[in-house]
Amino acid sequence: MAYGLRCRDASGNITVDITDRLTRVIGTFSTGGSDGSFTVNVTGSVWFMVLDDSQYSRTVLAPIVTLSGNTISWTFPSTTYGTRAVTVMYGVY
């Protein structure tokens, strides 16, 4: 018997069925002030989330963060307003 999470609506229809893959947080890192990348050395599908906990104004831009395979990369946009580092949380599912 599989274990996991199964939710049903009032009519008994399954609305959420997660029986084989749940997310796991692996860690966090800061992008710093320049373009870069970070490889997650794990088995599974990698996910990430940008944590924007700064108090900067909207004119100071965060990097653009992307995922390709197990590598999380970020690039800072060209701007005359300035850029700032962000924290990235990552894991697998």
PDB file of C-alpha atoms in Angstrom:
ATOM      1  CA  MET A   1       0.000   0.000   0.000  1.00  0.00           C
ATOM      2  CA  ALA A   2       1.362   3.423  -0.977  1.00  0.00           C
ATOM      3  CA  TYR A   3       1.612   6.159   1.645  1.00  0.00           C
ATOM      4  CA  GLY A   4       1.263   9.836   1.037  1.00  0.00           C
ATOM      5  CA  LEU A   5      -1.393  12.513   0.920  1.00  0.00           C
ATOM      6  CA  ARG A   6      -4.805  12.158  -0.672  1.00  0.00           C
ATOM      7  CA  CYS A   7      -7.474  14.879  -0.367  1.00  0.00           C
ATOM      8  CA  ARG A   8     -11.065  14.629  -1.531  1.00  0.00           C
ATOM      9  CA  ASP A   9     -13.767  17.229  -2.039  1.00  0.00           C
ATOM     10  CA  ALA A  10     -17.265  17.015  -0.508  1.00  0.00           C
ATOM     11  CA  SER A  11     -18.400  14.689  -3.331  1.00  0.00           C
ATOM     12  CA  GLY A  12     -15.547  12.250  -2.737  1.00  0.00           C
ATOM     13  CA  ASN A  13     -13.539  13.240  -5.821  1.00  0.00           C
ATOM     14  CA  ILE A  14      -9.753  13.205  -5.355  1.00  0.00           C
ATOM     15  CA  THR A  15      -8.407  16.760  -5.594  1.00  0.00           C
ATOM     16  CA  VAL A  16      -4.827  16.097  -4.461  1.00  0.00           C
ATOM     17  CA  ASP A  17      -2.997  12.771  -4.722  1.00  0.00           C
ATOM     18  CA  ILE A  18       0.648  12.733  -3.723  1.00  0.00           C
ATOM     19  CA  THR A  19       1.615   9.151  -3.061  1.00  0.00           C
ATOM     20  CA  ASP A  20       5.056   8.820  -4.566  1.00  0.00           C
ATOM     21  CA  ARG A  21       6.908  12.155  -4.525  1.00  0.00           C
ATOM     22  CA  LEU A  22       6.988  14.769  -1.775  1.00  0.00           C
ATOM     23  CA  THR A  23       9.256  17.801  -1.735  1.00  0.00           C
ATOM     24  CA  ARG A  24      12.361  17.982   0.406  1.00  0.00           C
ATOM     25  CA  VAL A  25      14.238  21.184   1.196  1.00  0.00           C
ATOM     26  CA  ILE A  26      17.998  20.703   0.769  1.00  0.00           C
ATOM     27  CA  GLY A  27      19.291  24.181   1.608  1.00  0.00           C
ATOM     28  CA  THR A  28      19.702  27.835   0.701  1.00  0.00           C
ATOM     29  CA  PHE A  29      22.367  30.030  -0.859  1.00  0.00           C
ATOM     30  CA  SER A  30      22.867  33.703  -1.666  1.00  0.00           C
ATOM     31  CA  THR A  31      23.398  34.827  -5.248  1.00  0.00           C
ATOM     32  CA  GLY A  32      25.890  37.478  -4.197  1.00  0.00           C
ATOM     33  CA  GLY A  33      26.370  40.458  -6.464  1.00  0.00           C
ATOM     34  CA  SER A  34      27.448  38.810  -9.721  1.00  0.00           C
ATOM     35  CA  ASP A  35      26.140  36.258 -12.229  1.00  0.00           C
ATOM     36  CA  GLY A  36      26.693  32.620 -11.312  1.00  0.00           C
ATOM     37  CA  SER A  37      25.374  29.096 -10.935  1.00  0.00           C
ATOM     38  CA  PHE A  38      24.954  26.392  -8.297  1.00  0.00           C
ATOM     39  CA  THR A  39      24.722  22.657  -8.999  1.00  0.00           C
ATOM     40  CA  VAL A  40      22.515  20.560  -6.725  1.00  0.00           C
ATOM     41  CA  ASN A  41      24.184  17.132  -6.429  1.00  0.00           C
ATOM     42  CA  VAL A  42      21.176  14.943  -5.670  1.00  0.00           C
ATOM     43  CA  THR A  43      18.947  12.415  -7.398  1.00  0.00           C
ATOM     44  CA  GLY A  44      15.470  13.653  -8.193  1.00  0.00           C
ATOM     45  CA  SER A  45      13.786  16.638  -9.770  1.00  0.00           C
ATOM     46  CA  VAL A  46      15.235  19.908  -8.493  1.00  0.00           C
ATOM     47  CA  TRP A  47      13.019  22.850  -7.534  1.00  0.00           C
ATOM     48  CA  PHE A  48      13.891  26.334  -6.284  1.00  0.00           C
ATOM     49  CA  MET A  49      12.215  29.373  -4.798  1.00  0.00           C
ATOM     50  CA  VAL A  50      13.580  32.920  -4.618  1.00  0.00           C
ATOM     51  CA  LEU A  51      13.200  34.407  -1.152  1.00  0.00           C
ATOM     52  CA  ASP A  52      12.894  38.166  -1.452  1.00  0.00           C
ATOM     53  CA  ASP A  53      13.141  39.436   2.099  1.00  0.00           C
ATOM     54  CA  SER A  54      14.803  42.731   1.305  1.00  0.00           C
ATOM     55  CA  GLN A  55      13.638  46.225   2.078  1.00  0.00           C
ATOM     56  CA  TYR A  56      14.962  47.653  -1.199  1.00  0.00           C
ATOM     57  CA  SER A  57      12.860  49.840  -3.422  1.00  0.00           C
ATOM     58  CA  ARG A  58      11.538  48.504  -6.714  1.00  0.00           C
ATOM     59  CA  THR A  59      14.250  50.361  -8.612  1.00  0.00           C
ATOM     60  CA  VAL A  60      16.919  47.988  -7.283  1.00  0.00           C
ATOM     61  CA  LEU A  61      16.592  44.777  -9.312  1.00  0.00           C
ATOM     62  CA  ALA A  62      17.025  41.170  -8.216  1.00  0.00           C
ATOM     63  CA  PRO A  63      18.694  38.614 -10.525  1.00  0.00           C
ATOM     64  CA  ILE A  64      16.792  36.421 -12.970  1.00  0.00           C
ATOM     65  CA  VAL A  65      17.012  32.844 -11.634  1.00  0.00           C
ATOM     66  CA  THR A  66      16.578  29.785 -13.906  1.00  0.00           C
ATOM     67  CA  LEU A  67      16.854  26.002 -13.662  1.00  0.00           C
ATOM     68  CA  SER A  68      18.441  23.636 -16.204  1.00  0.00           C
ATOM     69  CA  GLY A  69      18.696  20.032 -15.056  1.00  0.00           C
ATOM     70  CA  ASN A  70      20.331  20.144 -11.620  1.00  0.00           C
ATOM     71  CA  THR A  71      21.936  23.579 -12.132  1.00  0.00           C
ATOM     72  CA  ILE A  72      20.390  26.770 -10.761  1.00  0.00           C
ATOM     73  CA  SER A  73      21.759  29.847 -12.555  1.00  0.00           C
ATOM     74  CA  TRP A  74      21.235  33.554 -12.099  1.00  0.00           C
ATOM     75  CA  THR A  75      21.992  36.655 -14.130  1.00  0.00           C
ATOM     76  CA  PHE A  76      21.666  40.260 -13.127  1.00  0.00           C
ATOM     77  CA  PRO A  77      19.828  42.545 -15.545  1.00  0.00           C
ATOM     78  CA  SER A  78      21.600  45.562 -16.969  1.00  0.00           C
ATOM     79  CA  THR A  79      20.283  48.600 -15.153  1.00  0.00           C
ATOM     80  CA  THR A  80      21.289  52.050 -14.115  1.00  0.00           C
ATOM     81  CA  TYR A  81      19.361  51.647 -10.858  1.00  0.00           C
ATOM     82  CA  GLY A  82      21.459  48.925  -9.254  1.00  0.00           C
ATOM     83  CA  THR A  83      21.089  45.264  -8.394  1.00  0.00           C
ATOM     84  CA  ARG A  84      20.951  43.221  -5.218  1.00  0.00           C
ATOM     85  CA  ALA A  85      21.552  39.669  -4.078  1.00  0.00           C
ATOM     86  CA  VAL A  86      18.726  37.318  -3.113  1.00  0.00           C
ATOM     87  CA  THR A  87      18.520  34.075  -1.164  1.00  0.00           C
ATOM     88  CA  VAL A  88      17.493  30.969  -3.111  1.00  0.00           C
ATOM     89  CA  MET A  89      15.934  27.954  -1.365  1.00  0.00           C
ATOM     90  CA  TYR A  90      16.282  24.667  -3.236  1.00  0.00           C
ATOM     91  CA  GLY A  91      15.378  21.029  -2.905  1.00  0.00           C
ATOM     92  CA  VAL A  92      14.125  17.926  -4.697  1.00  0.00           C
ATOM     93  CA  TYR A  93      10.830  16.132  -5.200  1.00  0.00           C
TER      94      TYR A  93
END
